[in-house]
Coordinates of N, CA and C and ligand atoms in Angstrom, one line a residue:
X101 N 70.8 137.6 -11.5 CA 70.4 137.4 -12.9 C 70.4 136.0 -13.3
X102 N 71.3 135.5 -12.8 CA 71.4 133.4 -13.5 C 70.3 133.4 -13.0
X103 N 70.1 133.1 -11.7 CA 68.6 132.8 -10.9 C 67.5 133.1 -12.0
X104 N 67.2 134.3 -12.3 CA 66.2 134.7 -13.5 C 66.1 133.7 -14.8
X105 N 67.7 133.8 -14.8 CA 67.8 132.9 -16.2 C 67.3 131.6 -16.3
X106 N 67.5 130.8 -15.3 CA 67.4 129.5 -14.6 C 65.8 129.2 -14.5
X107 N 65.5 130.2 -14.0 CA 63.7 130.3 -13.9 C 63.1 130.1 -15.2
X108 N 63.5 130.8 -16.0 CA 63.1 131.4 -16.9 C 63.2 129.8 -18.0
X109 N 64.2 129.2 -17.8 CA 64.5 128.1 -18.9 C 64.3 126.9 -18.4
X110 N 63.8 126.7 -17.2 CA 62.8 125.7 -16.6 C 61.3 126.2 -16.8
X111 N 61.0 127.2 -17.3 CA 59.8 127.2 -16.6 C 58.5 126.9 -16.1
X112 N 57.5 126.5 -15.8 CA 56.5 125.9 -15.0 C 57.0 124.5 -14.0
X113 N 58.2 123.9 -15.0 CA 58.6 122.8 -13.6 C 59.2 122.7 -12.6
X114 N 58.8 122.3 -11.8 CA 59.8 121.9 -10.1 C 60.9 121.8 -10.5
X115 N 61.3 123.5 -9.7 CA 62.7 123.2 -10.0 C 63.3 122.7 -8.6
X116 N 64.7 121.4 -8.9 CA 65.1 120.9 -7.5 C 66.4 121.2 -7.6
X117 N 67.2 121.9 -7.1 CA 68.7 122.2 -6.8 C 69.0 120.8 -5.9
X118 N 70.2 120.7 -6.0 CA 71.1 120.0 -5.4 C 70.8 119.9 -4.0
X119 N 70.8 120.9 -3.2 CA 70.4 121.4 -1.6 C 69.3 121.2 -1.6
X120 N 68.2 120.6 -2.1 CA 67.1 120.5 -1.7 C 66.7 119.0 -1.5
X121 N 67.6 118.1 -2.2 CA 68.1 116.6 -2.0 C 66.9 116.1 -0.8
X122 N 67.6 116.5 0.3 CA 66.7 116.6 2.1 C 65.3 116.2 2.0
X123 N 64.9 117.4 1.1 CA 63.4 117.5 1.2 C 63.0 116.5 -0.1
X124 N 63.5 116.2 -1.0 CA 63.4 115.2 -2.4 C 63.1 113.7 -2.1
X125 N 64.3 113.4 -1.1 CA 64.2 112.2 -0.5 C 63.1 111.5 0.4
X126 N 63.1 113.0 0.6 CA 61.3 112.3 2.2 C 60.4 112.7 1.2
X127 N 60.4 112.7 0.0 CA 59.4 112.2 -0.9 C 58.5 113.8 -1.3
X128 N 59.2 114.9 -0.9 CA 58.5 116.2 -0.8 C 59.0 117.2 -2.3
X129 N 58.5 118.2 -2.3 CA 59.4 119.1 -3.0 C 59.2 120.7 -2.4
X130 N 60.2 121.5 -3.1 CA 60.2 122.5 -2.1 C 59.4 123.4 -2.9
X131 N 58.8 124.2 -2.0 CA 57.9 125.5 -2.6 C 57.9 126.4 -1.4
X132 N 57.3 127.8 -1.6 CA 56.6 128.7 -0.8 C 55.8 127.5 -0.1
X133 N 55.8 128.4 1.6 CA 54.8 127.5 2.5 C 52.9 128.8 2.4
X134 N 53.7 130.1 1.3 CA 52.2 130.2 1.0 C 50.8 130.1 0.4
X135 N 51.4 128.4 -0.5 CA 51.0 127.5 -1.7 C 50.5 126.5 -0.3
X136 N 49.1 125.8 -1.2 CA 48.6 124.5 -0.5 C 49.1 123.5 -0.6
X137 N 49.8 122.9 0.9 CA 50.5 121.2 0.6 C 49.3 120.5 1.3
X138 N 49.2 119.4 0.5 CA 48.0 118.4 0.7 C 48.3 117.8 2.3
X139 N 49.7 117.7 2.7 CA 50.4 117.0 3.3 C 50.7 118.1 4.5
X140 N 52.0 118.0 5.1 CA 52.5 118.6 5.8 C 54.4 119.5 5.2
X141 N 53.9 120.4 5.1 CA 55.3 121.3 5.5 C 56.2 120.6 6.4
X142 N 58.1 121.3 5.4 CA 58.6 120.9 7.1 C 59.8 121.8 6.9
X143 N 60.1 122.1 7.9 CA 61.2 123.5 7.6 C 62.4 122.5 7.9
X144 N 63.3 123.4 7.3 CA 65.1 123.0 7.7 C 65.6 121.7 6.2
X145 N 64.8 121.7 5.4 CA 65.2 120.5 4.5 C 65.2 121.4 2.5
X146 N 65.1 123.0 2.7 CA 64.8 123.5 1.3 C 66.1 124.5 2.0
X147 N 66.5 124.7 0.9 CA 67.7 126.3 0.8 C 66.7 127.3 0.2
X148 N 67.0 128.8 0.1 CA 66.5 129.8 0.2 C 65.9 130.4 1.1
X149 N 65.4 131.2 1.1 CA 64.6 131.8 2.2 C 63.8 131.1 3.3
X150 N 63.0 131.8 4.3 CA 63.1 130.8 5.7 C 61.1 130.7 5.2
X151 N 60.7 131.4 4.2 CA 59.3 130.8 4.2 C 59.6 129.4 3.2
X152 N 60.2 129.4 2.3 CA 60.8 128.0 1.7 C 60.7 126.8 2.0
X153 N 59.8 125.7 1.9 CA 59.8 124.7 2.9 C 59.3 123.2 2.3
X154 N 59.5 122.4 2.7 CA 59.3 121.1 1.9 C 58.3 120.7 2.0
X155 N 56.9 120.6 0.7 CA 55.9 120.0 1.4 C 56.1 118.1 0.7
X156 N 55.3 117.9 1.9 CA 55.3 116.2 2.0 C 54.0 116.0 1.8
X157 N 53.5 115.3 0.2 CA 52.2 115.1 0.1 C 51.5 114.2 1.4
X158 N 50.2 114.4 1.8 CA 49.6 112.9 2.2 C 49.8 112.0 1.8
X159 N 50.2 110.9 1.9 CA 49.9 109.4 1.7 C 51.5 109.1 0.9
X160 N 52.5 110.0 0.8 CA 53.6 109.6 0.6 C 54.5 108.9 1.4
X161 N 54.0 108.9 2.6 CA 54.9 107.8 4.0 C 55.5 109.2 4.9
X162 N 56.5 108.6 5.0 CA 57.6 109.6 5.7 C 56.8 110.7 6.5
X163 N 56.6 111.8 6.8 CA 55.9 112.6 7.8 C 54.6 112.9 7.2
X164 N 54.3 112.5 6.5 CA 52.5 112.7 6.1 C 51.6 112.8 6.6
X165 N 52.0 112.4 8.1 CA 51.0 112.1 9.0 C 50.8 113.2 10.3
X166 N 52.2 114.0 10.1 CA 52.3 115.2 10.5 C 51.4 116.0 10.0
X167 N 51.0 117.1 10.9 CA 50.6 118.2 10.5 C 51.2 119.7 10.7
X168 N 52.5 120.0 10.2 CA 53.0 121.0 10.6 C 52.5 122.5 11.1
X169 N 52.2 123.1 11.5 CA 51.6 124.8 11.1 C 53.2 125.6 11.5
X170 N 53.4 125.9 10.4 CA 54.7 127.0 9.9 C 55.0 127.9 10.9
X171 N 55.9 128.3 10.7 CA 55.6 129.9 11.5 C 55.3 131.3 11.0
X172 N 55.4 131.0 9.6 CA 54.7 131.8 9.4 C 52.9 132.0 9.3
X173 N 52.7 130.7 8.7 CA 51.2 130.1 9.2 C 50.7 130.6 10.7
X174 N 51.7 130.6 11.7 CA 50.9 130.7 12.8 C 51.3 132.8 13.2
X175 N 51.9 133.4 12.6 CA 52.2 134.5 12.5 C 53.4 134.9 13.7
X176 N 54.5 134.2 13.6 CA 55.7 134.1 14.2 C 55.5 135.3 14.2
X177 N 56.9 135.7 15.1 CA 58.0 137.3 15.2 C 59.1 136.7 14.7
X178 N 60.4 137.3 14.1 CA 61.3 137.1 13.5 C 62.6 136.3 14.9
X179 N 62.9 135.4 15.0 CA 64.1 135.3 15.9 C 64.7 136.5 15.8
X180 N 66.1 136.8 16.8 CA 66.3 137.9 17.4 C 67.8 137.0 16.4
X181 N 68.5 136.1 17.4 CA 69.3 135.8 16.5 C 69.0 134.0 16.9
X182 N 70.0 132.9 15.9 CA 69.5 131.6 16.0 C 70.9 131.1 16.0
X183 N 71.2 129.9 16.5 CA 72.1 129.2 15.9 C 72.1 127.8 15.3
X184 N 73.0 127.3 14.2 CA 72.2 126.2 13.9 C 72.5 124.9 14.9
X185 N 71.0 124.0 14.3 CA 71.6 123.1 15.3 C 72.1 121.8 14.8
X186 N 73.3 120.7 15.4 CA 74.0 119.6 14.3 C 73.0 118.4 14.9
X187 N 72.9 117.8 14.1 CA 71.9 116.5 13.7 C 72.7 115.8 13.2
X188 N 71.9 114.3 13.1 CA 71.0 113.8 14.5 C 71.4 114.0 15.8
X189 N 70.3 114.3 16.6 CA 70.8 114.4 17.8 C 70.0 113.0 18.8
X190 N 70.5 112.6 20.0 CA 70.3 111.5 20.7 C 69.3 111.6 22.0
X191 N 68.8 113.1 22.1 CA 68.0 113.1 22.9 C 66.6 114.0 22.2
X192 N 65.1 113.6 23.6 CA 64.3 114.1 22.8 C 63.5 114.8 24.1
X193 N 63.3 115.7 24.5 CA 62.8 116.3 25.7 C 61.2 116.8 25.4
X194 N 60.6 116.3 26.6 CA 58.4 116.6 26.3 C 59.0 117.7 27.6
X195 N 57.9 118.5 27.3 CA 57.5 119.6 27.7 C 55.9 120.0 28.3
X196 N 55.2 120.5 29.1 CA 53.8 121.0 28.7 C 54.5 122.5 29.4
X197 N 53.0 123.5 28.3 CA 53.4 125.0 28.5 C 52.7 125.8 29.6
X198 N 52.0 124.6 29.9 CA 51.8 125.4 31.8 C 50.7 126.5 31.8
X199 N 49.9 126.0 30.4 CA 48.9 127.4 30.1 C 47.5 126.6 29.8
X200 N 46.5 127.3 29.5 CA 45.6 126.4 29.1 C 45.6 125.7 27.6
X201 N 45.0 124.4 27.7 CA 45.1 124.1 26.3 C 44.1 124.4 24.8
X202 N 44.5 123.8 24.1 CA 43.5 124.6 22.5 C 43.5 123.3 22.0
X203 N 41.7 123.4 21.1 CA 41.7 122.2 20.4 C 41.2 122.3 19.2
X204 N 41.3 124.1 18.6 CA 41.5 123.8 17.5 C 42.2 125.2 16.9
X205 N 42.4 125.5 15.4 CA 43.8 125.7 14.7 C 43.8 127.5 15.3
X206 N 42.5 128.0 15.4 CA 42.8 129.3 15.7 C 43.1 129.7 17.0
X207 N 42.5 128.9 18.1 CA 43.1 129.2 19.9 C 44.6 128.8 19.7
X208 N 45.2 127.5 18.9 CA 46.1 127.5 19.2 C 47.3 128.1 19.2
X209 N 47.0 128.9 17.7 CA 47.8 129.8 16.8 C 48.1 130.9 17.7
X210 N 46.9 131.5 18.7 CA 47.0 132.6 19.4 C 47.3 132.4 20.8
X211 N 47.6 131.0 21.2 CA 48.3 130.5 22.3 C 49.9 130.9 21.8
X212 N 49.9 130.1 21.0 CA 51.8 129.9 20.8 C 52.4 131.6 20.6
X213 N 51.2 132.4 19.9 CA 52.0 133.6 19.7 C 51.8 134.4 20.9
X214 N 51.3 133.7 21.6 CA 51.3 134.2 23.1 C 52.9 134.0 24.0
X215 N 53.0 132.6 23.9 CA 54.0 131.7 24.4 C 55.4 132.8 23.8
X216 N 55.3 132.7 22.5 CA 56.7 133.9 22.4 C 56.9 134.8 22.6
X217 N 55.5 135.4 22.5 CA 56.1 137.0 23.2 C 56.4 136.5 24.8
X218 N 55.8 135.7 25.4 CA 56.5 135.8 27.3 C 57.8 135.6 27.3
X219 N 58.2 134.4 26.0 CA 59.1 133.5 25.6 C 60.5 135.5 25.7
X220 N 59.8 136.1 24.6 CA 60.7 137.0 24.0 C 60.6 138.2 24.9
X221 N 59.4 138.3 25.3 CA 59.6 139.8 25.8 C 59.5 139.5 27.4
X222 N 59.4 138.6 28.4 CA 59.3 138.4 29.5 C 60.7 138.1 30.1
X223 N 61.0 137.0 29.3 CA 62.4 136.3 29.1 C 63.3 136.6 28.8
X224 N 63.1 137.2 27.7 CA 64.8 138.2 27.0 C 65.2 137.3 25.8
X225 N 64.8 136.3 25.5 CA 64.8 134.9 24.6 C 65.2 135.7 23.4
X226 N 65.7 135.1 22.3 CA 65.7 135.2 21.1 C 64.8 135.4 20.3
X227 N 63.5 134.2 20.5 CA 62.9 133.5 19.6 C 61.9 132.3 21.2
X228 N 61.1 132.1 20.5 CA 60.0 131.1 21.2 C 60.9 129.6 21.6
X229 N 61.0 129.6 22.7 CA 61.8 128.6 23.3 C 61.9 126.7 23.1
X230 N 60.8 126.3 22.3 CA 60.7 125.3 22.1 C 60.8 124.7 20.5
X231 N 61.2 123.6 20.6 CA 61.8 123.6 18.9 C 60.1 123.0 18.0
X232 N 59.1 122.6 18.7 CA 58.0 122.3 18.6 C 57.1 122.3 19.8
X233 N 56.0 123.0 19.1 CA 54.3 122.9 20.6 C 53.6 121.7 19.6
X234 N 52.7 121.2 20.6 CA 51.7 120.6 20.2 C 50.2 120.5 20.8
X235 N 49.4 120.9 20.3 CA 48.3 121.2 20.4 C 47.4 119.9 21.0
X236 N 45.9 120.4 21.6 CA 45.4 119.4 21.7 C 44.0 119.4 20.1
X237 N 44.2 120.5 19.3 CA 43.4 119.8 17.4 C 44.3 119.1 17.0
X238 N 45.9 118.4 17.0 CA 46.5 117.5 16.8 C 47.5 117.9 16.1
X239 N 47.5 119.6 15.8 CA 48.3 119.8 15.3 C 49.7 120.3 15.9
X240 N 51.3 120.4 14.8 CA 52.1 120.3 15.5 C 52.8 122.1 15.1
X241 N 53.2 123.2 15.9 CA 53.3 124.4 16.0 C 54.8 124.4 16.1
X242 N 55.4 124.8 14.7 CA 56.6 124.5 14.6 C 57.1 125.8 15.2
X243 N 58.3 125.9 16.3 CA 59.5 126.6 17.3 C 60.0 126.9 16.4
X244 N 61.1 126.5 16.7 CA 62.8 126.6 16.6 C 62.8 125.6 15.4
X245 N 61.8 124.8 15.2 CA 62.3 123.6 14.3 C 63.3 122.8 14.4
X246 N 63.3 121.9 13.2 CA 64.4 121.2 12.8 C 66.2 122.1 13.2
X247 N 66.2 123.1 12.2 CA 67.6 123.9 12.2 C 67.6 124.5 12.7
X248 N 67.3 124.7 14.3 CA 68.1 125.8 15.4 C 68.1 125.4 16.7
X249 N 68.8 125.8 17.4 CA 69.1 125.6 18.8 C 67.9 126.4 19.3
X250 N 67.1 125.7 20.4 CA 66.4 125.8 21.3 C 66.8 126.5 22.8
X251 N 65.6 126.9 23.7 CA 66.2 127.6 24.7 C 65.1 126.2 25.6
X252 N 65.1 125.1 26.2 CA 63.8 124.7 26.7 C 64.6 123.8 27.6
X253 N 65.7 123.5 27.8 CA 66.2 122.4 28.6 C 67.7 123.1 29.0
X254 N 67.8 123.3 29.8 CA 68.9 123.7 30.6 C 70.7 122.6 30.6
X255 N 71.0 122.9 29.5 CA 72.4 122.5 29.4 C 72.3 121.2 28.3
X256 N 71.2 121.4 27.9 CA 70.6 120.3 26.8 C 70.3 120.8 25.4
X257 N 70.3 122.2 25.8 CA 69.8 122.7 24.2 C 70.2 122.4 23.0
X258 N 71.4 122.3 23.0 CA 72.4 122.0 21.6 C 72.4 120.7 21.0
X259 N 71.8 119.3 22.2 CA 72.0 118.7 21.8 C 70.6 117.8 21.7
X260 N 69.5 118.3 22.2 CA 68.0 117.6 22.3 C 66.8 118.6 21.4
X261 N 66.3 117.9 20.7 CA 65.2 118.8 20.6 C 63.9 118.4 21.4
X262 N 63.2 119.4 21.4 CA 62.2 119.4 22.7 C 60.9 119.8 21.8
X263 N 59.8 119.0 22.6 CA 58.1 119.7 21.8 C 57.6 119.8 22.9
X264 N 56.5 120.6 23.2 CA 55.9 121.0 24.3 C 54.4 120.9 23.8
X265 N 54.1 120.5 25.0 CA 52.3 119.7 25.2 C 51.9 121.3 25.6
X266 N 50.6 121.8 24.3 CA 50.0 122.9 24.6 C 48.7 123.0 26.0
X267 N 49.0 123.0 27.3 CA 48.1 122.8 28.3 C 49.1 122.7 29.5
X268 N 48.4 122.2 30.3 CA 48.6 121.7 31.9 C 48.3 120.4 32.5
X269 N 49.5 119.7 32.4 CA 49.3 118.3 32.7 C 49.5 117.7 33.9
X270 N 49.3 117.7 34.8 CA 49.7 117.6 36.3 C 48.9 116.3 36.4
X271 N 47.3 116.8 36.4 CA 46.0 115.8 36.9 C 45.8 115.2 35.2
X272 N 46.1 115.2 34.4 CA 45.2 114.5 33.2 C 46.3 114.7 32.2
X273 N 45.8 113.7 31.2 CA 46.8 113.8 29.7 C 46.4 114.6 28.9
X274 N 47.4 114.9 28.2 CA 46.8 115.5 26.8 C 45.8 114.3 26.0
X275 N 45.2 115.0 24.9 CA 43.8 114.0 24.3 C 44.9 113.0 23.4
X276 N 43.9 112.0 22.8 CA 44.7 111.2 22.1 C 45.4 112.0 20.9
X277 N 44.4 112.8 20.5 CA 45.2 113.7 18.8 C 46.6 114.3 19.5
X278 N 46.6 115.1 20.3 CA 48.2 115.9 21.0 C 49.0 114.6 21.0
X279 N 48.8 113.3 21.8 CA 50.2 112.3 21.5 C 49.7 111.8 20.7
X280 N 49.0 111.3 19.8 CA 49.6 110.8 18.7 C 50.6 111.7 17.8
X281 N 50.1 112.9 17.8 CA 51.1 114.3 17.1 C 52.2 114.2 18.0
X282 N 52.5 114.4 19.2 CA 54.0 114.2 19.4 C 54.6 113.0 18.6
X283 N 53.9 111.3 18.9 CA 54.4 110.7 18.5 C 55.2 110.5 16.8
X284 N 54.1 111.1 16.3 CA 54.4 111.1 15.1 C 55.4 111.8 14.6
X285 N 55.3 112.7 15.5 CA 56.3 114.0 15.4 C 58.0 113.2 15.6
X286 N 58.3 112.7 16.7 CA 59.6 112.0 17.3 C 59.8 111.2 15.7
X287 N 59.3 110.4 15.4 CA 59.2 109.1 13.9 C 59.4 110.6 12.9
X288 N 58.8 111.4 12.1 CA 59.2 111.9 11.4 C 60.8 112.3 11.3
X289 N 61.3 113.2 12.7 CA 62.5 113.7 13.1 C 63.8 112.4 12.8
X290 N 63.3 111.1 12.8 CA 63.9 109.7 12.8 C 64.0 109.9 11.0
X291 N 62.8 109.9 10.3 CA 62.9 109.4 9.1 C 63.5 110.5 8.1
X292 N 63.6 112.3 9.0 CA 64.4 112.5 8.0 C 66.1 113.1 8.7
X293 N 66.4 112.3 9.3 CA 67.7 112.3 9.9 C 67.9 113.6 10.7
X294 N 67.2 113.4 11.8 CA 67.4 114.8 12.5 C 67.6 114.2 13.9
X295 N 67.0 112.8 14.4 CA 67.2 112.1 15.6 C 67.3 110.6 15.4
X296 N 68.6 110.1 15.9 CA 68.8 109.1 16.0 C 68.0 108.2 16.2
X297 N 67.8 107.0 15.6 CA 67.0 106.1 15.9 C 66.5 104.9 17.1
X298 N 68.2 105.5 17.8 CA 68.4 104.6 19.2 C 68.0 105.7 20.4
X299 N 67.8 107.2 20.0 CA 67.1 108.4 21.3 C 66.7 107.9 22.3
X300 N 67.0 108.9 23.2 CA 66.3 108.3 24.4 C 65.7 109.7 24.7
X301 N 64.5 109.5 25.2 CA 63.4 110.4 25.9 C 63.4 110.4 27.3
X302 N 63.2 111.9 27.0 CA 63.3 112.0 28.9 C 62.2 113.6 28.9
X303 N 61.4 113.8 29.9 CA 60.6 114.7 30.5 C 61.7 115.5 31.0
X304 N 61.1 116.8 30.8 CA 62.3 118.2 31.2 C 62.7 117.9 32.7
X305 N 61.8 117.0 33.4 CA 62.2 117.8 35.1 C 63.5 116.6 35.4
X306 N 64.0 115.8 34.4 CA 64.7 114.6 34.2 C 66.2 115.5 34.2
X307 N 66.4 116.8 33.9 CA 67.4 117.2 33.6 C 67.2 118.9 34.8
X308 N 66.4 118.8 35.2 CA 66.5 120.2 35.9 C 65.3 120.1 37.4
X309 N 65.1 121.5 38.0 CA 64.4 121.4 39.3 C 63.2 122.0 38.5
X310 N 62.2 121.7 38.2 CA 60.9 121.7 38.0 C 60.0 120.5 37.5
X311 N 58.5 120.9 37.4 CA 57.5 119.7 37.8 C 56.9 119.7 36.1
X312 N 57.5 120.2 35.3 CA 57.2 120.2 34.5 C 57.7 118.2 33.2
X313 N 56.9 118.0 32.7 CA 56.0 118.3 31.7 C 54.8 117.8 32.5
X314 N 54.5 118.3 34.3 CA 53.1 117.4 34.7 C 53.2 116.2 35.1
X315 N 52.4 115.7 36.9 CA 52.8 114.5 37.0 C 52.1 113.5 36.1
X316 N 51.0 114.1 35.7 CA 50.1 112.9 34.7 C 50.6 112.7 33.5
X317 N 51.0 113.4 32.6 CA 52.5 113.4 31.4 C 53.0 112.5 31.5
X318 N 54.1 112.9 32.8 CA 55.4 112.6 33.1 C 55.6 111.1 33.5
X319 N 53.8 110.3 34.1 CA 53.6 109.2 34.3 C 53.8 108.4 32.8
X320 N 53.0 109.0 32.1 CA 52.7 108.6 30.8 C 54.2 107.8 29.8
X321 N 54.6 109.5 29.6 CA 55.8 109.1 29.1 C 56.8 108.1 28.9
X322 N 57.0 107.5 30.4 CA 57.8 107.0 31.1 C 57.3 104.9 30.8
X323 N 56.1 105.1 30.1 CA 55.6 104.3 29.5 C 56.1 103.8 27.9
X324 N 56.5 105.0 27.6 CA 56.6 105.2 25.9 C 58.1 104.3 25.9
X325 N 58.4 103.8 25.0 CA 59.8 103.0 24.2 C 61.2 103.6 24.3
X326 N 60.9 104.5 24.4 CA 62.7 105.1 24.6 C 62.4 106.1 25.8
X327 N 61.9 106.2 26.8 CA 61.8 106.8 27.8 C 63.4 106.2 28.7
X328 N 64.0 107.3 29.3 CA 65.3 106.3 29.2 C 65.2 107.2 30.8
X329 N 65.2 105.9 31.6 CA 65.2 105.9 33.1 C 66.4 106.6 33.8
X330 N 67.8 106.9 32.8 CA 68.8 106.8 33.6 C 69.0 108.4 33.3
X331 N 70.2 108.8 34.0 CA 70.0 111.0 34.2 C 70.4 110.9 32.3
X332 N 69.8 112.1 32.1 CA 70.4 112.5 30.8 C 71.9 112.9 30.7
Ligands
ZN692 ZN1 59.6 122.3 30.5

């Protein structure tokens, strides 16, 4: 009933609780993610419910240059169960998903909701194993997000979040739109205090026995600024 009341004696303006601070600060405000944000969505920065989410106009700075697609946007399954995860964290793990890639919003949508059901029903998983995919239409296919522990790196989970290259990278890169969307993606995670700004990056096979994220990736990467040569 306050809640009602509360509504009721604001009404038509943005209303901002205290807990929504997170999302205020990166210059956003919170709404349903089933309202149009000019910008990008970003989960883990609004209280309430899990469709609740911060949008970040374009041209505000801070992740604007993201393009998030939700999970509910892309027609998730509900996690099984989650745990949260503590931020900032110091590591940032690339991935590719070993499948064919997508380059635009509808193959991809029906890729990723592919990925979790193998994720959920092949695997026994919770929930879709990666805390973010990234497409080659440039957009970014939010996981696990910001606020949950991930299943994608073996003895790393708790403490790295991980995005995964939508395709097969062995012989070729992803197009320029997939990295610049990772990159952008890493710098957002920085600006709203989710990864430290000193991170170091490392390709999954850096921490386990497989050829993953691709030797053409994994060349790539190893090029990028915080690619960090030494074991995780
Ligand atoms: Zn991997």
């Amino acid at each position: 009933m306050v809640s009602v009341c509360l509504l009721f004696l604001v009404g038509a303006a943005v209303y901002v609780t205290a807990d929504d601070s997170a999302c205020t600060a990166a210059s956003g405000n919170c709404q349903e993610d089933s309202l149009h944000c000019s910008g990008s969505y970003v989960s883990g920065l609004c209280t309430g419910h899990a469709t609740r989410r911060c949008c970040i106009p374009a041209g505000s700075g801070s992740c604007s240059n993201v393009h998030i697609v939700t999970r509910s946007q892309w027609g998730a399954r509900p996690a099984k169960t989650h745990s949260t995860m503590h931020v900032p964290v110091n590591e940032f793990f690339i991935h590719h998903t070993e499948t064919p890639a997508c380059t635009d919003m509808t193959a991809c949508k029906t890729r990723v909701r592919s990925i979790q059901n193998y994720h959920m029903d092949s695997n026994g998983w919770s929930d879709i194993g990666y805390s973010f995919l990234v497409g080659e239409d440039g957009n970014v296919y939010e996981g696990r997000g910001w606020s949950y522990v991930g299943a994608h790196t073996q003895n790393y989970n708790s403490i790295a979040f991980a995005a995964s290259m939508i395709g097969s990278y062995d012989s070729h890169l992803p197009n320029a739109k997939a990295l610049t969307a990772v990159k952008n993606l890493i710098a957002c995670g920085i600006q709203l205090g989710k990864i430290r700004s000193t991170y170091r990056l490392y390709g999954h096979r850096d921490a386990g026995q497989t050829s993953c994220p691709g030797d053409r990736l994994y060349a790539e990467i190893q090029t990028w600024p915080h690619y960090s040569h030494a074991h995780p």
